[in-house]
Amino acid sequence: MQIEIVNGANLNLLGKREPHIYGSETFEAYLEKLREKYPQVEIGYFQSNIEGELINRLHEVGFSAKGIILNAGAYTHTSIALADAIRSIKTPVIEVHISNIFAREPFRHKSYISMVSVGIISGLGLQGYDLAIEYFLNS
């Protein structure tokens, strides 16, 4: 079973960027823990700060993976193109946010990704990725 994690803008700075919001663990360290916890799952990982590269990755894995976990970062609130890419693929997508986007600035309350995702996990820290994997394992 293949599950792809796609992280967007500024998520390469996890562990350094605003640790009071996002925590102090790097995503690479967390990814190792996920791979150890779920050895039966091939967990792919892609991160980019470039919207078009995120779209290209969705196209690449969107017809073969069992599920996609997408944290589009700030593109969540601005990218109709990412929403269109999700509409265009067959693989279901779960939207994940480390922070609770509804407890932050008002512009973060709008998501173009939510309407085309099977679900959203927001505000549970890195554990949101784990919960998304559990969903795909049990669906």
JSON list of C-alpha atoms in Angstrom, two decimals:
[
{"chain": "A", "resi": 1, "resn": "MET", "atom": "CA", "xyz": [0.00, 0.00, 0.00]},
{"chain": "A", "resi": 2, "resn": "GLN", "atom": "CA", "xyz": [1.33, 3.41, -0.99]},
{"chain": "A", "resi": 3, "resn": "ILE", "atom": "CA", "xyz": [0.40, 6.60, 0.84]},
{"chain": "A", "resi": 4, "resn": "GLU", "atom": "CA", "xyz": [1.93, 9.85, -0.32]},
{"chain": "A", "resi": 5, "resn": "ILE", "atom": "CA", "xyz": [2.55, 12.83, 1.97]},
{"chain": "A", "resi": 6, "resn": "VAL", "atom": "CA", "xyz": [2.73, 16.14, 0.11]},
{"chain": "A", "resi": 7, "resn": "ASN", "atom": "CA", "xyz": [3.82, 19.19, 2.09]},
{"chain": "A", "resi": 8, "resn": "GLY", "atom": "CA", "xyz": [3.66, 22.70, 0.73]},
{"chain": "A", "resi": 9, "resn": "ALA", "atom": "CA", "xyz": [5.11, 26.10, 1.35]},
{"chain": "A", "resi": 10, "resn": "ASN", "atom": "CA", "xyz": [7.44, 26.65, 4.31]},
{"chain": "A", "resi": 11, "resn": "LEU", "atom": "CA", "xyz": [6.96, 23.17, 5.75]},
{"chain": "A", "resi": 12, "resn": "ASN", "atom": "CA", "xyz": [10.61, 22.47, 5.02]},
{"chain": "A", "resi": 13, "resn": "LEU", "atom": "CA", "xyz": [11.27, 24.73, 8.03]},
{"chain": "A", "resi": 14, "resn": "LEU", "atom": "CA", "xyz": [9.46, 22.56, 10.58]},
{"chain": "A", "resi": 15, "resn": "GLY", "atom": "CA", "xyz": [11.52, 22.38, 13.74]},
{"chain": "A", "resi": 16, "resn": "LYS", "atom": "CA", "xyz": [12.87, 25.89, 13.13]},
{"chain": "A", "resi": 17, "resn": "ARG", "atom": "CA", "xyz": [9.83, 27.93, 12.11]},
{"chain": "A", "resi": 18, "resn": "GLU", "atom": "CA", "xyz": [7.65, 29.22, 14.94]},
{"chain": "A", "resi": 19, "resn": "PRO", "atom": "CA", "xyz": [8.14, 26.24, 17.26]},
{"chain": "A", "resi": 20, "resn": "HIS", "atom": "CA", "xyz": [5.45, 27.60, 19.59]},
{"chain": "A", "resi": 21, "resn": "ILE", "atom": "CA", "xyz": [2.96, 26.90, 16.78]},
{"chain": "A", "resi": 22, "resn": "TYR", "atom": "CA", "xyz": [4.52, 24.03, 14.80]},
{"chain": "A", "resi": 23, "resn": "GLY", "atom": "CA", "xyz": [6.70, 22.28, 17.39]},
{"chain": "A", "resi": 24, "resn": "SER", "atom": "CA", "xyz": [10.44, 21.66, 17.42]},
{"chain": "A", "resi": 25, "resn": "GLU", "atom": "CA", "xyz": [10.61, 18.36, 15.52]},
{"chain": "A", "resi": 26, "resn": "THR", "atom": "CA", "xyz": [11.69, 18.32, 11.89]},
{"chain": "A", "resi": 27, "resn": "PHE", "atom": "CA", "xyz": [9.38, 16.61, 9.45]},
{"chain": "A", "resi": 28, "resn": "GLU", "atom": "CA", "xyz": [12.17, 14.27, 8.37]},
{"chain": "A", "resi": 29, "resn": "ALA", "atom": "CA", "xyz": [12.55, 13.01, 11.96]},
{"chain": "A", "resi": 30, "resn": "TYR", "atom": "CA", "xyz": [8.79, 12.54, 12.25]},
{"chain": "A", "resi": 31, "resn": "LEU", "atom": "CA", "xyz": [8.67, 10.77, 8.88]},
{"chain": "A", "resi": 32, "resn": "GLU", "atom": "CA", "xyz": [11.16, 8.19, 10.13]},
{"chain": "A", "resi": 33, "resn": "LYS", "atom": "CA", "xyz": [8.87, 7.48, 13.08]},
{"chain": "A", "resi": 34, "resn": "LEU", "atom": "CA", "xyz": [5.90, 7.06, 10.74]},
{"chain": "A", "resi": 35, "resn": "ARG", "atom": "CA", "xyz": [7.82, 4.63, 8.54]},
{"chain": "A", "resi": 36, "resn": "GLU", "atom": "CA", "xyz": [8.85, 2.60, 11.59]},
{"chain": "A", "resi": 37, "resn": "LYS", "atom": "CA", "xyz": [5.29, 2.55, 12.93]},
{"chain": "A", "resi": 38, "resn": "TYR", "atom": "CA", "xyz": [3.78, 1.52, 9.57]},
{"chain": "A", "resi": 39, "resn": "PRO", "atom": "CA", "xyz": [6.26, -0.86, 7.94]},
{"chain": "A", "resi": 40, "resn": "GLN", "atom": "CA", "xyz": [3.45, -2.35, 5.85]},
{"chain": "A", "resi": 41, "resn": "VAL", "atom": "CA", "xyz": [2.90, 1.01, 4.15]},
{"chain": "A", "resi": 42, "resn": "GLU", "atom": "CA", "xyz": [5.13, 2.57, 1.52]},
{"chain": "A", "resi": 43, "resn": "ILE", "atom": "CA", "xyz": [5.09, 6.18, 2.69]},
{"chain": "A", "resi": 44, "resn": "GLY", "atom": "CA", "xyz": [6.24, 8.54, -0.03]},
{"chain": "A", "resi": 45, "resn": "TYR", "atom": "CA", "xyz": [7.16, 12.10, 0.78]},
{"chain": "A", "resi": 46, "resn": "PHE", "atom": "CA", "xyz": [7.38, 15.26, -1.30]},
{"chain": "A", "resi": 47, "resn": "GLN", "atom": "CA", "xyz": [7.79, 18.87, -0.19]},
{"chain": "A", "resi": 48, "resn": "SER", "atom": "CA", "xyz": [7.96, 22.00, -2.29]},
{"chain": "A", "resi": 49, "resn": "ASN", "atom": "CA", "xyz": [7.54, 25.71, -1.84]},
{"chain": "A", "resi": 50, "resn": "ILE", "atom": "CA", "xyz": [6.40, 25.95, -5.47]},
{"chain": "A", "resi": 51, "resn": "GLU", "atom": "CA", "xyz": [2.70, 25.55, -6.25]},
{"chain": "A", "resi": 52, "resn": "GLY", "atom": "CA", "xyz": [3.22, 24.01, -9.70]},
{"chain": "A", "resi": 53, "resn": "GLU", "atom": "CA", "xyz": [5.54, 21.35, -8.30]},
{"chain": "A", "resi": 54, "resn": "LEU", "atom": "CA", "xyz": [2.86, 20.37, -5.78]},
{"chain": "A", "resi": 55, "resn": "ILE", "atom": "CA", "xyz": [0.34, 20.06, -8.61]},
{"chain": "A", "resi": 56, "resn": "ASN", "atom": "CA", "xyz": [2.78, 17.96, -10.65]},
{"chain": "A", "resi": 57, "resn": "ARG", "atom": "CA", "xyz": [3.29, 15.62, -7.69]},
{"chain": "A", "resi": 58, "resn": "LEU", "atom": "CA", "xyz": [-0.46, 15.20, -7.21]},
{"chain": "A", "resi": 59, "resn": "HIS", "atom": "CA", "xyz": [-0.71, 14.27, -10.88]},
{"chain": "A", "resi": 60, "resn": "GLU", "atom": "CA", "xyz": [2.18, 11.80, -10.57]},
{"chain": "A", "resi": 61, "resn": "VAL", "atom": "CA", "xyz": [0.77, 9.83, -7.62]},
{"chain": "A", "resi": 62, "resn": "GLY", "atom": "CA", "xyz": [-2.93, 10.62, -7.98]},
{"chain": "A", "resi": 63, "resn": "PHE", "atom": "CA", "xyz": [-3.79, 7.53, -9.99]},
{"chain": "A", "resi": 64, "resn": "SER", "atom": "CA", "xyz": [-1.70, 4.92, -8.19]},
{"chain": "A", "resi": 65, "resn": "ALA", "atom": "CA", "xyz": [-1.46, 5.70, -4.46]},
{"chain": "A", "resi": 66, "resn": "LYS", "atom": "CA", "xyz": [-4.04, 4.45, -1.97]},
{"chain": "A", "resi": 67, "resn": "GLY", "atom": "CA", "xyz": [-4.19, 7.91, -0.40]},
{"chain": "A", "resi": 68, "resn": "ILE", "atom": "CA", "xyz": [-2.61, 11.34, -0.36]},
{"chain": "A", "resi": 69, "resn": "ILE", "atom": "CA", "xyz": [-2.06, 13.40, 2.77]},
{"chain": "A", "resi": 70, "resn": "LEU", "atom": "CA", "xyz": [-1.78, 17.05, 1.73]},
{"chain": "A", "resi": 71, "resn": "ASN", "atom": "CA", "xyz": [-0.62, 19.92, 3.88]},
{"chain": "A", "resi": 72, "resn": "ALA", "atom": "CA", "xyz": [-0.55, 22.68, 1.31]},
{"chain": "A", "resi": 73, "resn": "GLY", "atom": "CA", "xyz": [0.55, 25.30, 3.84]},
{"chain": "A", "resi": 74, "resn": "ALA", "atom": "CA", "xyz": [-0.55, 28.79, 2.83]},
{"chain": "A", "resi": 75, "resn": "TYR", "atom": "CA", "xyz": [-1.58, 27.52, -0.62]},
{"chain": "A", "resi": 76, "resn": "THR", "atom": "CA", "xyz": [-4.58, 26.01, 1.19]},
{"chain": "A", "resi": 77, "resn": "HIS", "atom": "CA", "xyz": [-6.08, 29.48, 1.37]},
{"chain": "A", "resi": 78, "resn": "THR", "atom": "CA", "xyz": [-5.20, 30.71, -2.11]},
{"chain": "A", "resi": 79, "resn": "SER", "atom": "CA", "xyz": [-4.88, 27.91, -4.64]},
{"chain": "A", "resi": 80, "resn": "ILE", "atom": "CA", "xyz": [-7.78, 27.10, -6.87]},
{"chain": "A", "resi": 81, "resn": "ALA", "atom": "CA", "xyz": [-5.22, 25.30, -9.05]},
{"chain": "A", "resi": 82, "resn": "LEU", "atom": "CA", "xyz": [-4.46, 22.80, -6.25]},
{"chain": "A", "resi": 83, "resn": "ALA", "atom": "CA", "xyz": [-8.18, 22.21, -5.75]},
{"chain": "A", "resi": 84, "resn": "ASP", "atom": "CA", "xyz": [-8.56, 21.59, -9.49]},
{"chain": "A", "resi": 85, "resn": "ALA", "atom": "CA", "xyz": [-5.64, 19.14, -9.40]},
{"chain": "A", "resi": 86, "resn": "ILE", "atom": "CA", "xyz": [-7.31, 17.18, -6.61]},
{"chain": "A", "resi": 87, "resn": "ARG", "atom": "CA", "xyz": [-10.57, 17.12, -8.59]},
{"chain": "A", "resi": 88, "resn": "SER", "atom": "CA", "xyz": [-8.64, 15.74, -11.57]},
{"chain": "A", "resi": 89, "resn": "ILE", "atom": "CA", "xyz": [-7.10, 12.71, -9.84]},
{"chain": "A", "resi": 90, "resn": "LYS", "atom": "CA", "xyz": [-8.59, 9.45, -8.58]},
{"chain": "A", "resi": 91, "resn": "THR", "atom": "CA", "xyz": [-6.71, 9.04, -5.29]},
{"chain": "A", "resi": 92, "resn": "PRO", "atom": "CA", "xyz": [-8.52, 10.42, -2.23]},
{"chain": "A", "resi": 93, "resn": "VAL", "atom": "CA", "xyz": [-6.87, 13.31, -0.39]},
{"chain": "A", "resi": 94, "resn": "ILE", "atom": "CA", "xyz": [-6.95, 14.18, 3.30]},
{"chain": "A", "resi": 95, "resn": "GLU", "atom": "CA", "xyz": [-6.12, 17.79, 4.14]},
{"chain": "A", "resi": 96, "resn": "VAL", "atom": "CA", "xyz": [-3.85, 18.07, 7.19]},
{"chain": "A", "resi": 97, "resn": "HIS", "atom": "CA", "xyz": [-2.77, 21.14, 9.14]},
{"chain": "A", "resi": 98, "resn": "ILE", "atom": "CA", "xyz": [-0.41, 21.06, 12.11]},
{"chain": "A", "resi": 99, "resn": "SER", "atom": "CA", "xyz": [-1.96, 24.14, 13.70]},
{"chain": "A", "resi": 100, "resn": "ASN", "atom": "CA", "xyz": [-5.67, 24.79, 14.14]},
{"chain": "A", "resi": 101, "resn": "ILE", "atom": "CA", "xyz": [-6.26, 27.04, 11.15]},
{"chain": "A", "resi": 102, "resn": "PHE", "atom": "CA", "xyz": [-9.61, 28.15, 12.61]},
{"chain": "A", "resi": 103, "resn": "ALA", "atom": "CA", "xyz": [-7.90, 29.54, 15.72]},
{"chain": "A", "resi": 104, "resn": "ARG", "atom": "CA", "xyz": [-5.54, 31.67, 13.66]},
{"chain": "A", "resi": 105, "resn": "GLU", "atom": "CA", "xyz": [-5.87, 34.72, 11.40]},
{"chain": "A", "resi": 106, "resn": "PRO", "atom": "CA", "xyz": [-9.21, 35.06, 9.61]},
{"chain": "A", "resi": 107, "resn": "PHE", "atom": "CA", "xyz": [-7.67, 34.60, 6.14]},
{"chain": "A", "resi": 108, "resn": "ARG", "atom": "CA", "xyz": [-6.64, 31.06, 7.19]},
{"chain": "A", "resi": 109, "resn": "HIS", "atom": "CA", "xyz": [-10.26, 30.08, 7.86]},
{"chain": "A", "resi": 110, "resn": "LYS", "atom": "CA", "xyz": [-10.96, 29.64, 4.13]},
{"chain": "A", "resi": 111, "resn": "SER", "atom": "CA", "xyz": [-9.66, 26.47, 2.46]},
{"chain": "A", "resi": 112, "resn": "TYR", "atom": "CA", "xyz": [-9.93, 25.73, -1.23]},
{"chain": "A", "resi": 113, "resn": "ILE", "atom": "CA", "xyz": [-8.66, 22.21, -0.48]},
{"chain": "A", "resi": 114, "resn": "SER", "atom": "CA", "xyz": [-11.38, 21.14, 1.98]},
{"chain": "A", "resi": 115, "resn": "MET", "atom": "CA", "xyz": [-14.20, 21.05, -0.58]},
{"chain": "A", "resi": 116, "resn": "VAL", "atom": "CA", "xyz": [-12.33, 18.45, -2.68]},
{"chain": "A", "resi": 117, "resn": "SER", "atom": "CA", "xyz": [-10.83, 16.39, 0.14]},
{"chain": "A", "resi": 118, "resn": "VAL", "atom": "CA", "xyz": [-12.38, 13.39, 1.89]},
{"chain": "A", "resi": 119, "resn": "GLY", "atom": "CA", "xyz": [-11.61, 14.99, 5.23]},
{"chain": "A", "resi": 120, "resn": "ILE", "atom": "CA", "xyz": [-9.59, 17.55, 7.17]},
{"chain": "A", "resi": 121, "resn": "ILE", "atom": "CA", "xyz": [-7.43, 17.16, 10.26]},
{"chain": "A", "resi": 122, "resn": "SER", "atom": "CA", "xyz": [-6.43, 20.46, 11.83]},
{"chain": "A", "resi": 123, "resn": "GLY", "atom": "CA", "xyz": [-4.74, 21.45, 15.05]},
{"chain": "A", "resi": 124, "resn": "LEU", "atom": "CA", "xyz": [-3.44, 18.10, 16.30]},
{"chain": "A", "resi": 125, "resn": "GLY", "atom": "CA", "xyz": [0.21, 18.75, 15.52]},
{"chain": "A", "resi": 126, "resn": "LEU", "atom": "CA", "xyz": [2.21, 16.21, 13.57]},
{"chain": "A", "resi": 127, "resn": "GLN", "atom": "CA", "xyz": [-0.13, 13.50, 14.88]},
{"chain": "A", "resi": 128, "resn": "GLY", "atom": "CA", "xyz": [-2.56, 14.61, 12.17]},
{"chain": "A", "resi": 129, "resn": "TYR", "atom": "CA", "xyz": [-0.42, 12.76, 9.61]},
{"chain": "A", "resi": 130, "resn": "ASP", "atom": "CA", "xyz": [-0.58, 9.61, 11.70]},
{"chain": "A", "resi": 131, "resn": "LEU", "atom": "CA", "xyz": [-4.37, 9.86, 11.94]},
{"chain": "A", "resi": 132, "resn": "ALA", "atom": "CA", "xyz": [-4.63, 10.31, 8.18]},
{"chain": "A", "resi": 133, "resn": "ILE", "atom": "CA", "xyz": [-2.60, 7.14, 7.62]},
{"chain": "A", "resi": 134, "resn": "GLU", "atom": "CA", "xyz": [-4.91, 5.29, 10.01]},
{"chain": "A", "resi": 135, "resn": "TYR", "atom": "CA", "xyz": [-7.89, 6.45, 7.97]},
{"chain": "A", "resi": 136, "resn": "PHE", "atom": "CA", "xyz": [-6.41, 5.10, 4.73]},
{"chain": "A", "resi": 137, "resn": "LEU", "atom": "CA", "xyz": [-5.45, 1.82, 6.41]},
{"chain": "A", "resi": 138, "resn": "ASN", "atom": "CA", "xyz": [-9.02, 1.32, 7.58]},
{"chain": "A", "resi": 139, "resn": "SER", "atom": "CA", "xyz": [-10.90, 2.52, 4.50]}
]
